[in-house]
XYZ file of C-alpha atoms in Angstrom:
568
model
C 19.031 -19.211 22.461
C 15.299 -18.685 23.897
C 13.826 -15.660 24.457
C 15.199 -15.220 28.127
C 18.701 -15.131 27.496
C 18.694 -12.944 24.446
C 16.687 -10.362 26.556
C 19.297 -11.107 29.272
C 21.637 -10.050 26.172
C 20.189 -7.037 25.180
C 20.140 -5.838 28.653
C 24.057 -5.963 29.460
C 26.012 -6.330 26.196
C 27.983 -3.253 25.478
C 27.578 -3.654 22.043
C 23.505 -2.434 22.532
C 22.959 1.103 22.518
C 22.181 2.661 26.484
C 18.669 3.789 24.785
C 17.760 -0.251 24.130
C 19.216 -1.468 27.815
C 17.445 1.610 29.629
C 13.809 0.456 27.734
C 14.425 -3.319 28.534
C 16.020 -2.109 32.325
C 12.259 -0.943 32.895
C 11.005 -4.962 32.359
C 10.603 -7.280 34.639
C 10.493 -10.964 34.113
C 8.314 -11.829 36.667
C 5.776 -9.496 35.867
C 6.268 -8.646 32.141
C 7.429 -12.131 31.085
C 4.504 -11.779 28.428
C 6.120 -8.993 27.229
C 9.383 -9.927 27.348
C 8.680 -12.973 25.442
C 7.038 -11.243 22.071
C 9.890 -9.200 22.025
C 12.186 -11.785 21.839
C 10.641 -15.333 21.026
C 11.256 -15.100 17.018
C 13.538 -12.563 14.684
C 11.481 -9.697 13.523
C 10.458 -11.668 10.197
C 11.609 -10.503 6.630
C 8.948 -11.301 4.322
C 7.757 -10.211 0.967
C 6.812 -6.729 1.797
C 10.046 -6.251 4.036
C 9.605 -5.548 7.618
C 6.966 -4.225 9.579
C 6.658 -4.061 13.474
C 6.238 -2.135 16.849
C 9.265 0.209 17.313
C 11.269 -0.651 20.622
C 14.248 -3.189 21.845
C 14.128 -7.046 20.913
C 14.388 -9.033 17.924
C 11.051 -8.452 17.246
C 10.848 -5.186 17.162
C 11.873 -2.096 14.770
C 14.944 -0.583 15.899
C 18.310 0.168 14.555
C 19.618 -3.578 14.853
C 16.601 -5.566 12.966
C 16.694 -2.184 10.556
C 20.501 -2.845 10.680
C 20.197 -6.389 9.605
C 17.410 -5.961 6.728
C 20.056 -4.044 5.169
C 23.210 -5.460 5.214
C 20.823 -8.847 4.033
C 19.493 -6.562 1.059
C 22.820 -5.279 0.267
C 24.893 -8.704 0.173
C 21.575 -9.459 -2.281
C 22.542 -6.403 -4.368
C 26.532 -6.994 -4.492
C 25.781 -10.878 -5.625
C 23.048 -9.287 -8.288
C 24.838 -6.474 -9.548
C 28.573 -6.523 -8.883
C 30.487 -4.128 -6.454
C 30.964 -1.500 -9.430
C 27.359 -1.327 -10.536
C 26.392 -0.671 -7.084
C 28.584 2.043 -6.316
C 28.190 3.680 -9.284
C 23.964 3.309 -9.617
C 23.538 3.046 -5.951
C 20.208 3.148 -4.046
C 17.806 5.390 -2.814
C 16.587 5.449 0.771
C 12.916 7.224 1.679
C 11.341 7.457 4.626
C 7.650 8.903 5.977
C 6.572 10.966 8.436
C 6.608 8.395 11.770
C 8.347 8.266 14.885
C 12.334 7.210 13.787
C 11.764 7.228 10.115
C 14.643 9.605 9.401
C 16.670 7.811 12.194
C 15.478 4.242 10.427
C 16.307 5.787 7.064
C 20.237 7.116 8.108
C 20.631 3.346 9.879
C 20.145 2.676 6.343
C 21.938 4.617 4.688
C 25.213 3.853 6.831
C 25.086 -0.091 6.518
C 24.627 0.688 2.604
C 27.690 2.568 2.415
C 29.451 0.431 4.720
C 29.178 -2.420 2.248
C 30.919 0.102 -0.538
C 26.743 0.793 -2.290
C 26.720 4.785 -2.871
C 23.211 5.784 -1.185
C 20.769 8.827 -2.231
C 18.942 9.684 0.460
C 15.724 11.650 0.123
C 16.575 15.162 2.229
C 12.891 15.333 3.682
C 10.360 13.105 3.957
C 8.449 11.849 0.992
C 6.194 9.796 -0.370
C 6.319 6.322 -1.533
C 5.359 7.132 -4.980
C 8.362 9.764 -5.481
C 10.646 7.170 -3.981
C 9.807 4.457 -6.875
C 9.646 7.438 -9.125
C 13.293 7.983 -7.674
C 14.978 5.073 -8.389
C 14.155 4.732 -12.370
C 14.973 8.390 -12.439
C 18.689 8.145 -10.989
C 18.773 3.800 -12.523
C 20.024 2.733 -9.141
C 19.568 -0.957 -8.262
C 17.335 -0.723 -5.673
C 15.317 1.283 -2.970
C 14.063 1.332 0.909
C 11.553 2.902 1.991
C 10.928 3.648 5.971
C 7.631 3.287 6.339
C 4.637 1.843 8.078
C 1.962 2.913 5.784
C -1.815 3.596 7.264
C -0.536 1.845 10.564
C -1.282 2.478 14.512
C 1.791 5.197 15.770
C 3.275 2.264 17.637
C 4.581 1.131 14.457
C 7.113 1.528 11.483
C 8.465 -0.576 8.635
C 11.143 -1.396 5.657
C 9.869 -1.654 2.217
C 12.165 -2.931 -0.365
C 12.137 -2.152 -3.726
C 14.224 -3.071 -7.118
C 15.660 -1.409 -9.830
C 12.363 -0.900 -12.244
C 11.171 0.736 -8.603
C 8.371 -2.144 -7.711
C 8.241 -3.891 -4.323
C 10.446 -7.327 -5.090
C 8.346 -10.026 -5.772
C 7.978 -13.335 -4.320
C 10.905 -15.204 -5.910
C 13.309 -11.886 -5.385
C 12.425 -11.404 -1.905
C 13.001 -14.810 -1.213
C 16.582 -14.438 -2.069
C 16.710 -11.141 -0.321
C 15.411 -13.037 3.287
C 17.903 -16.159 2.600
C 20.977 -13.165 2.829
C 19.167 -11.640 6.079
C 18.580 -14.472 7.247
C 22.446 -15.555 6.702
C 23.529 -13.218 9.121
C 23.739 -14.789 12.610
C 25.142 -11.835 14.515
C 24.229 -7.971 14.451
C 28.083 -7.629 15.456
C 28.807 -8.639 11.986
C 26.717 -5.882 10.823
C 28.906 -2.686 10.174
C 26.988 0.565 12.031
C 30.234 3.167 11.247
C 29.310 3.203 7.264
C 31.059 5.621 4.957
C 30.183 9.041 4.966
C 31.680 9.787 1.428
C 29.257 7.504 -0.556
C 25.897 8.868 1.208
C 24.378 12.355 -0.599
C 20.788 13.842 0.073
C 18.524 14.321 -3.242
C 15.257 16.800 -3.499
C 13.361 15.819 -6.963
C 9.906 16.755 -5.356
C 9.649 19.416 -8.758
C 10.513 17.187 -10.708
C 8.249 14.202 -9.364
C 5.445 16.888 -9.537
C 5.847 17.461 -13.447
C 5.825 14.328 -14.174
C 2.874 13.598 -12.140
C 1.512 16.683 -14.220
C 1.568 15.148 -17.134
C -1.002 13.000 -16.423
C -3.828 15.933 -16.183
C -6.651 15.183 -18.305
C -8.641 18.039 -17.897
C -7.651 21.157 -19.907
C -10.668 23.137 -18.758
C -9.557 25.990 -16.523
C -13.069 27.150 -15.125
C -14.199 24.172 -13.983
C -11.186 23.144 -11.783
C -11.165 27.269 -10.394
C -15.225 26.483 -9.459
C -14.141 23.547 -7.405
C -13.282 23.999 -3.760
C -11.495 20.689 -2.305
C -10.901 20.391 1.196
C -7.494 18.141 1.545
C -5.760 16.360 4.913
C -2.462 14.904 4.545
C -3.025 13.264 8.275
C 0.464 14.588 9.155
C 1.519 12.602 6.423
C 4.410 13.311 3.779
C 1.726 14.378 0.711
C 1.369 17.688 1.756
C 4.218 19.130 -0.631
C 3.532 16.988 -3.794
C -0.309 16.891 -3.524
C -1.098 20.739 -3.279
C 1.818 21.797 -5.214
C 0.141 19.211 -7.976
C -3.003 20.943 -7.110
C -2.112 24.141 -7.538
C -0.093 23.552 -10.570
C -2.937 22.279 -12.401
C -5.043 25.222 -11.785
C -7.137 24.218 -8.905
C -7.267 27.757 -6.922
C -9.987 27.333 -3.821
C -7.763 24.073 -2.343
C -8.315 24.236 2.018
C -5.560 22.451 3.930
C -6.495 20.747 7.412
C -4.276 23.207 9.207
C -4.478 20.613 12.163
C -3.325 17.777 10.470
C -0.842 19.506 7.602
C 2.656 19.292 10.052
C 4.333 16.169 10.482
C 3.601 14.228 13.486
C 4.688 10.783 14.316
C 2.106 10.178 17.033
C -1.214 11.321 14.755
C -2.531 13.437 17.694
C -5.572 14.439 15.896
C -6.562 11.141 14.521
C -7.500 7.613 15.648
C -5.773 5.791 12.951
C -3.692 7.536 9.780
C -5.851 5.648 6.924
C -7.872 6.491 4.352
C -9.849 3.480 4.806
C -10.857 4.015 7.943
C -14.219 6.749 8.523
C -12.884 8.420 10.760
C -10.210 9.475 9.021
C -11.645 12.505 6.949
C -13.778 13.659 10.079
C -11.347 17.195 10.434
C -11.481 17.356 6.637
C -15.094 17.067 6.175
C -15.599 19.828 9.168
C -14.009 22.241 7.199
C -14.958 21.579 4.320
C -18.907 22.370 5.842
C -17.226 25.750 6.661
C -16.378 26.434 3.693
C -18.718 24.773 1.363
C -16.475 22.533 -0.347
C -17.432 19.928 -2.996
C -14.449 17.448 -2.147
C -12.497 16.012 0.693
C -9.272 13.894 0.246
C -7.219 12.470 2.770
C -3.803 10.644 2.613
C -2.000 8.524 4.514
C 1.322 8.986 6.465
C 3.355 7.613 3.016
C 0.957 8.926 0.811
C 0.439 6.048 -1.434
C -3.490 5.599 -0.634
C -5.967 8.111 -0.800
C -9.605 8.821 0.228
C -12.905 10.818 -0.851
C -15.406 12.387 0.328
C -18.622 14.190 -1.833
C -20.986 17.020 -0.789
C -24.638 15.694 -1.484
C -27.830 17.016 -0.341
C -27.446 14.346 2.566
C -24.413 16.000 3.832
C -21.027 14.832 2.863
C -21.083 10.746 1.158
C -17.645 8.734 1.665
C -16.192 6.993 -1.535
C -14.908 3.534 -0.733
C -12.035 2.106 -2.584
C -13.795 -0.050 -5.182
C -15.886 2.529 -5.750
C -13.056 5.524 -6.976
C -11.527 2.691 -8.544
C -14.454 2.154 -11.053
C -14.778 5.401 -11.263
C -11.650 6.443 -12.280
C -11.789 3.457 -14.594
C -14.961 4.848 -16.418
C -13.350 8.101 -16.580
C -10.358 7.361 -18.159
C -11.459 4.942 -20.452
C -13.790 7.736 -22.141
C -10.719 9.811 -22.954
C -10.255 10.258 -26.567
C -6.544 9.528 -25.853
C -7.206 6.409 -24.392
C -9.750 4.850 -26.698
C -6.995 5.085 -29.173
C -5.135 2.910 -27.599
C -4.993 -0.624 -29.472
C -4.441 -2.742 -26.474
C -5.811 -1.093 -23.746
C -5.796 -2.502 -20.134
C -6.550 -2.149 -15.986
C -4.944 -4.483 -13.757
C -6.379 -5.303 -10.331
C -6.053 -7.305 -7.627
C -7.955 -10.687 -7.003
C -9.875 -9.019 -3.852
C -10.962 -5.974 -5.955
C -14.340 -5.904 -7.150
C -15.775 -6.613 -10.083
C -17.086 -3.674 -10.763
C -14.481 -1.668 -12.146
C -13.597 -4.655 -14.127
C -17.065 -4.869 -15.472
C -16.967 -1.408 -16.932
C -13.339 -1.737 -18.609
C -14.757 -4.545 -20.407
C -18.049 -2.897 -21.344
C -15.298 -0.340 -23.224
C -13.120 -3.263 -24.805
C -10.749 -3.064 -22.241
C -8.443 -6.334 -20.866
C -8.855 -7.028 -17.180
C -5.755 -8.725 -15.505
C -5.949 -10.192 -12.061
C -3.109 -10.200 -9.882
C -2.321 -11.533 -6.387
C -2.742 -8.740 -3.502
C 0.011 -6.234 -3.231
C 1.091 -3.271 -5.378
C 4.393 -5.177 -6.403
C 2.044 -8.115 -8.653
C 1.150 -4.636 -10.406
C 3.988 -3.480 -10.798
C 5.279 -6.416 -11.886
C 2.141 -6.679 -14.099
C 3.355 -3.523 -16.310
C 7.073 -4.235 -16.495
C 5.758 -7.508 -18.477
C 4.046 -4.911 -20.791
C 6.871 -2.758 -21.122
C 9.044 -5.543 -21.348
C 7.032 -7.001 -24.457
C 6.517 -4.024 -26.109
C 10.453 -3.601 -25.846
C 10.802 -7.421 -27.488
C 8.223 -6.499 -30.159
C 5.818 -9.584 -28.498
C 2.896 -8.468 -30.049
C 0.391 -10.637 -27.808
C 1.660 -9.322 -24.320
C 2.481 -6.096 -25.536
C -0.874 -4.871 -23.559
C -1.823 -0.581 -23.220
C -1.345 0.077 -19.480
C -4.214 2.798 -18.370
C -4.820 2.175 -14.469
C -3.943 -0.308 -11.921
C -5.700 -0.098 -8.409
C -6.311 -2.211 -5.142
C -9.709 -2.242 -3.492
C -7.619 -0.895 -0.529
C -7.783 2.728 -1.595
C -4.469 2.620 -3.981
C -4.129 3.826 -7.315
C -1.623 4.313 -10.297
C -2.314 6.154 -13.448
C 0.966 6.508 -15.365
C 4.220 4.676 -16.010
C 6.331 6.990 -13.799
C 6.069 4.986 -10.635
C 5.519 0.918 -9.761
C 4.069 1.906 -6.513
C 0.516 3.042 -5.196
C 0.258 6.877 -6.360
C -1.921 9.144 -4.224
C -0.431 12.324 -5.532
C -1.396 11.481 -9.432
C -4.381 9.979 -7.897
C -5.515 13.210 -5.995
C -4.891 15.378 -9.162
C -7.041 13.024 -11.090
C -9.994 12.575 -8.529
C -9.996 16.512 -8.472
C -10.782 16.510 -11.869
C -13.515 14.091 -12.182
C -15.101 16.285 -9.201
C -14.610 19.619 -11.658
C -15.588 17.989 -15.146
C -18.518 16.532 -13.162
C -19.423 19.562 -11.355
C -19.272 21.809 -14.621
C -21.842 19.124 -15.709
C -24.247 19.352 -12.480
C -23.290 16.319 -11.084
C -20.949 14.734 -8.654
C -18.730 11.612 -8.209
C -21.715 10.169 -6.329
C -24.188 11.214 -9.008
C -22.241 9.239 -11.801
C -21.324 5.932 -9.412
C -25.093 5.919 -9.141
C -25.154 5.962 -13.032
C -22.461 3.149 -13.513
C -24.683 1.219 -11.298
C -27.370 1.355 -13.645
C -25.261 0.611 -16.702
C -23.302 -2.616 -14.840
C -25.481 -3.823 -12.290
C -25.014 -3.080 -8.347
C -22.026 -3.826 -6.308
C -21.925 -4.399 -2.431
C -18.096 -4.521 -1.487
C -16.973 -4.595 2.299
C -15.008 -6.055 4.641
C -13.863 -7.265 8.276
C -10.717 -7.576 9.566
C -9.829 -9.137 12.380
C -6.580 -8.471 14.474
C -5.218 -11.599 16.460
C -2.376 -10.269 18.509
C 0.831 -12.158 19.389
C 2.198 -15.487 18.864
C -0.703 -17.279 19.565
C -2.609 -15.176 16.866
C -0.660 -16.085 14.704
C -1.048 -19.653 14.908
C -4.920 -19.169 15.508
C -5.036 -17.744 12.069
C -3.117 -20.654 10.724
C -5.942 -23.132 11.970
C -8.463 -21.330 10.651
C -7.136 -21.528 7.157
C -6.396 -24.745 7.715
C -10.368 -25.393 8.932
C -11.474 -23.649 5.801
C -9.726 -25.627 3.506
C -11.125 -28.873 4.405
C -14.906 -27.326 4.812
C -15.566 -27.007 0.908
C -18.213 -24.892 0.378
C -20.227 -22.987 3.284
C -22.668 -20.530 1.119
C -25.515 -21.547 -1.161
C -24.787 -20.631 -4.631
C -21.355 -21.895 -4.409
C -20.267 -21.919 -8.063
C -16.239 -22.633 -7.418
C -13.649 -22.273 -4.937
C -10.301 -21.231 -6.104
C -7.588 -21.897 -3.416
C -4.374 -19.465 -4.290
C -2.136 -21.433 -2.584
C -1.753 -24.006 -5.814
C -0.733 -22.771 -8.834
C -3.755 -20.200 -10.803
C -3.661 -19.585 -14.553
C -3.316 -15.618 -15.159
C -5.106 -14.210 -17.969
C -3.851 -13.895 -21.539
C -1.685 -16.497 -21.659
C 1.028 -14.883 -18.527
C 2.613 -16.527 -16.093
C 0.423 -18.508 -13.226
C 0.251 -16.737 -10.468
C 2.578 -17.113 -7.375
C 1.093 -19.326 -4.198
C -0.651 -17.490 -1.930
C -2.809 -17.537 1.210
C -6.216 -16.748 -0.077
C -9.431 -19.236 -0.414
C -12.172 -17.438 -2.461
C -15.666 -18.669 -3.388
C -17.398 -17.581 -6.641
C -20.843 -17.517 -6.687
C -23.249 -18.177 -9.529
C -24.736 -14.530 -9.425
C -21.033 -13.256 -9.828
C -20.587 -12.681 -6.666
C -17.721 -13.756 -4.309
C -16.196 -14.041 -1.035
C -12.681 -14.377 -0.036
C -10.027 -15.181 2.632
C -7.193 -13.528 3.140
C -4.349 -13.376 5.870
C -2.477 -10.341 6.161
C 0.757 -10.221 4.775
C 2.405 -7.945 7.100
C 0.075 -7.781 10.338
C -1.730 -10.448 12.613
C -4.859 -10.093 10.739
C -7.193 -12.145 8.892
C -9.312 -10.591 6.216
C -12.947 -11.168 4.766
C -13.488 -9.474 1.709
C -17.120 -9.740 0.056
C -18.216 -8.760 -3.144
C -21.688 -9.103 -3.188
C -24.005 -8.381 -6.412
C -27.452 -7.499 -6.353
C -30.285 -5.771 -8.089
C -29.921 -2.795 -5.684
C -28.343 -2.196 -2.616
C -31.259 -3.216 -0.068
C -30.571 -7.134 -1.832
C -26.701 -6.945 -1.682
C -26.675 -5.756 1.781
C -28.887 -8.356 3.379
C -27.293 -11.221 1.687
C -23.762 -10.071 2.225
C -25.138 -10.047 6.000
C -26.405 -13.684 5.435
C -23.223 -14.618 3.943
C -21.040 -13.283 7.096
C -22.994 -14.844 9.527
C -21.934 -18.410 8.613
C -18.339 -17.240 7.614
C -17.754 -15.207 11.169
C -19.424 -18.695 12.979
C -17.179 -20.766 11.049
C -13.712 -18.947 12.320
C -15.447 -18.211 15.783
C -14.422 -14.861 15.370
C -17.380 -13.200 17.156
């Protein structure tokens, strides 16, 4: 059926809700074909990290039919995994952030689940991602959803799916999961009535919080007190968790962006709801010049990704994502606790700097490398757990940290998920321990410069919108591939796409859609398209004596990459 006739569909079925036909009423085809056919030309696609899209009517959008369909595909992937009984009595836990229809997203949910005879815990307010994962290995249930677009523009929203250990599925899982959505040929099929009886709300924010509590490292009481921290949940869902953490663990002068602290699906006060983005902390770091404060963190909307800023003399320095992560690498790994450890271990992604890694090994450390996305993480530590469990004494690895140069973090086994609450706890107390010492987070990055060597990490991102964006990105992989190498230095090129050895004798690593080029100076560029957005990504890594070298040759090195993909 092309695109024409399902809108034609949408527009007069009965079966459609009056909200979808009064939104695709207000099109017209002569003048909003363009429109008409994004909505409609493909299915909103299930992929590895679930769905993600622009809320509104059409099979390309987020709404309660393509939210509808995800699940009933998920659950028929449950009832063939588990058996009926295990998933009535386990069940699965629904989440949901802070957006525009996340609680209506998350009932949808909910309904189809229990429609299919799977009891459903659904979280009573909205929470974070990491308290979801945390969730599901508290109550064992087989699975999880989470409603959520992450650091996304308001326009859209998203379905995560998770499994029973509470880690995004991985490649080979979610490829089941998308055969059973993709089985279902009709959204009549899909049953929208549900049962009532199998669907309870859950609050285990306190106990989510204690766990995350347990991960404190600094006992000192005066130093935490002498900090001030400035935080902005960007109308996000870590305002509970993160300053009831806070003020659990002692930390009494903690300033809440008033602004920014209630829940708010458009993100009225800010241009875009991620840490990673500068603008991001602007409100934060306004207050925190009122009132002096040493720190600024920001989350965003589902709280799994965090972001810094430090008072200096200069005014107040942003912490990028490679940076915290090396930093909270160095401090951990200086814990008495930790050096006991006989095995112990960070895991990071493949377009995570160096850095970080450089310092674990300088401690004795193992580095692992996985693929981009939480779940290869995740994944990553179940293996450990998993070995450890078997008595395999040469996987049976120490887990300490694993973090993604895109501002996500985990310290602690409780979750398989980014973690800014445990992350915002722990970044607090670097700033105090620090501080006690007359320094700051910036003062000892500068330090671990010295000790490792310096480390330029950036990168671009480039949005190509639509259908033909899609296939633009497509060709430029494509071009890439058959180019070999287009920087001097060029030591090898490692194309993730065929199989890659992981280290330590592990499994290879899953195909994916990244070229990277090593460098001889240890440097390295790499490729990426986005997983869940038209985007293509250039990450560089880019080492130098100091940052005056790094810079300019990272600026050599994306001049010939952006004239390569004609991007500017």
């Amino acid at each position: 059926m092309n695109y024409l006739k399902l809108f034609e569909t949408w527009k007069t079925d009965s079966f459609f809700d009056e909200s979808i036909k009064n939104e695709l009423l207000a099109l017209n085809p002569k003048t909003d074909s363009a429109e008409i056919e994004d909505r409609f030309y493909r299915e909103l696609e299930f992929g590895t990290a679930g769905l993600r899209g622009i809320m509104g009517a059409g099979t390309n959008r987020m709404n309660k039919y393509t939210v509808g369909k995800a699940t009933a595909g998920f659950g028929a992937y449950l009832l063939k995994t588990y058996g009926k009984q295990e998933c009535f009595s386990r069940g699965v836990v629904v989440c949901y952030d802070t957006r525009n229809n996340s609680r209506e997203f998350a009932e949808i949910t909910a309904t189809v689940f229990s429609g299919l005879g799977i009891k459903v815990f659904i979280h009573a307010n909205a929470r974070p991602i990491p308290e979801l994962s945390f969730s599901i290995r508290k109550l064992r249930a087989v699975g999880g959803v989470m409603i959520t677009a992450s650091h996304n523009p308001k326009e859209y929203n998203g379905y995560k799916i998770y499994d029973e250990s509470g880690c995004q599925l991985v490649p080979e899982a979610a490829d089941k999961v998308t055969a059973f959505v993709n089985a279902i040929k009709s959204y009549k099929s899909i049953n929208f009535i549900g049962n009532k009886e199998l669907v309870s709300e859950i609050d285990i924010t306190e106990e989510f919080c204690n766990v995350v509590l347990k991960q404190s490292r600094v006992a000192d009481k005066v130093s935490k007190q002498n900090l001030k921290v400035v935080y902005t949940p960007l109308h996000g869902t870590g305002f509970v968790p993160i300053t009831t953490v806070l003020k659990k663990d002692g930390f009494k002068n903690v300033f809440v962006v008033k602004a920014q602290s209630k829940p708010d699906g458009d993100f009225s006060t800010v241009a875009l709801p991620n840490p990673e983005d500068k603008r991001a902390l602007e409100m934060g770091i306004i207050l925190a010049k009122e009132k002096d404060a040493d720190l600024v963190i920001g989350t965003d909307p589902d709280a799994d990704r965090i972001g810094a800023a430090v008072k200096t003399k200069k005014g107040y320095e942003l912490i990028t994502g490679n940076q915290m992560g090396a930093l909270l690498v160095d401090f951990l790994l200086n814990l008495d606790d930790v050096k006991k450890l006989a095995k112990p271990a960070i895991v990071k992604s493949i377009v995570t700097s160096a850095f970080g890694a450089e310092i674990a090994k300088k401690h004795g450390a193992s580095v692992f490398n996985t693929l981009t996305g939480f779940k290869f993480i995740g994944e990553r530590m179940n293996q450990f757990q998993a070995a450890k469990f078997a008595g395999d004494t040469k996987k049976d690895y120490d887990y300490v940290i694993g973090y993604e140069e895109s501002y996500g973090y985990l310290v602690g086994t409780h979750a398989r998920d980014k973690d800014s609450v445990v992350s915002a706890m722990l970044i607090a107390e670097m700033a105090a321990k620090y501080k006690s010492e007359n320094k700051t987070l910036i003062n000892r990055l500068n330090e671990l410069y010295k000790e490792v060597g310096y480390f330029y990490d950036t990168q671009d991102s480039f949005t190509l919108k639509g259908k033909d964006g899609l296939a633009q990105i497509k060709e430029m992989m494509k071009s890439l591939r058959n180019s070999g190498a287009l920087f001097a230095g060029t030591e090898k090129i490692t194309d993730y796409n065929k199989p890659v050895k992981a280290e330590f004798g592990f499994d290879d690593l899953d195909p994916a859609d990244v070229l990277m080029y090593e460098l001889s100076d240890g440097s390295w560029v790499a490729v990426r398209p986005s997983g869940t957005e038209p985007k293509i990504k250039l990450y560089y890594s880019i080492k130098g004596k100091d940052e005056a070298e790094a810079v300019a040759r990272q600026q050599a090195i994306r001049k010939v990459l952006i004239s390569k993909l004609n991007l500017e």
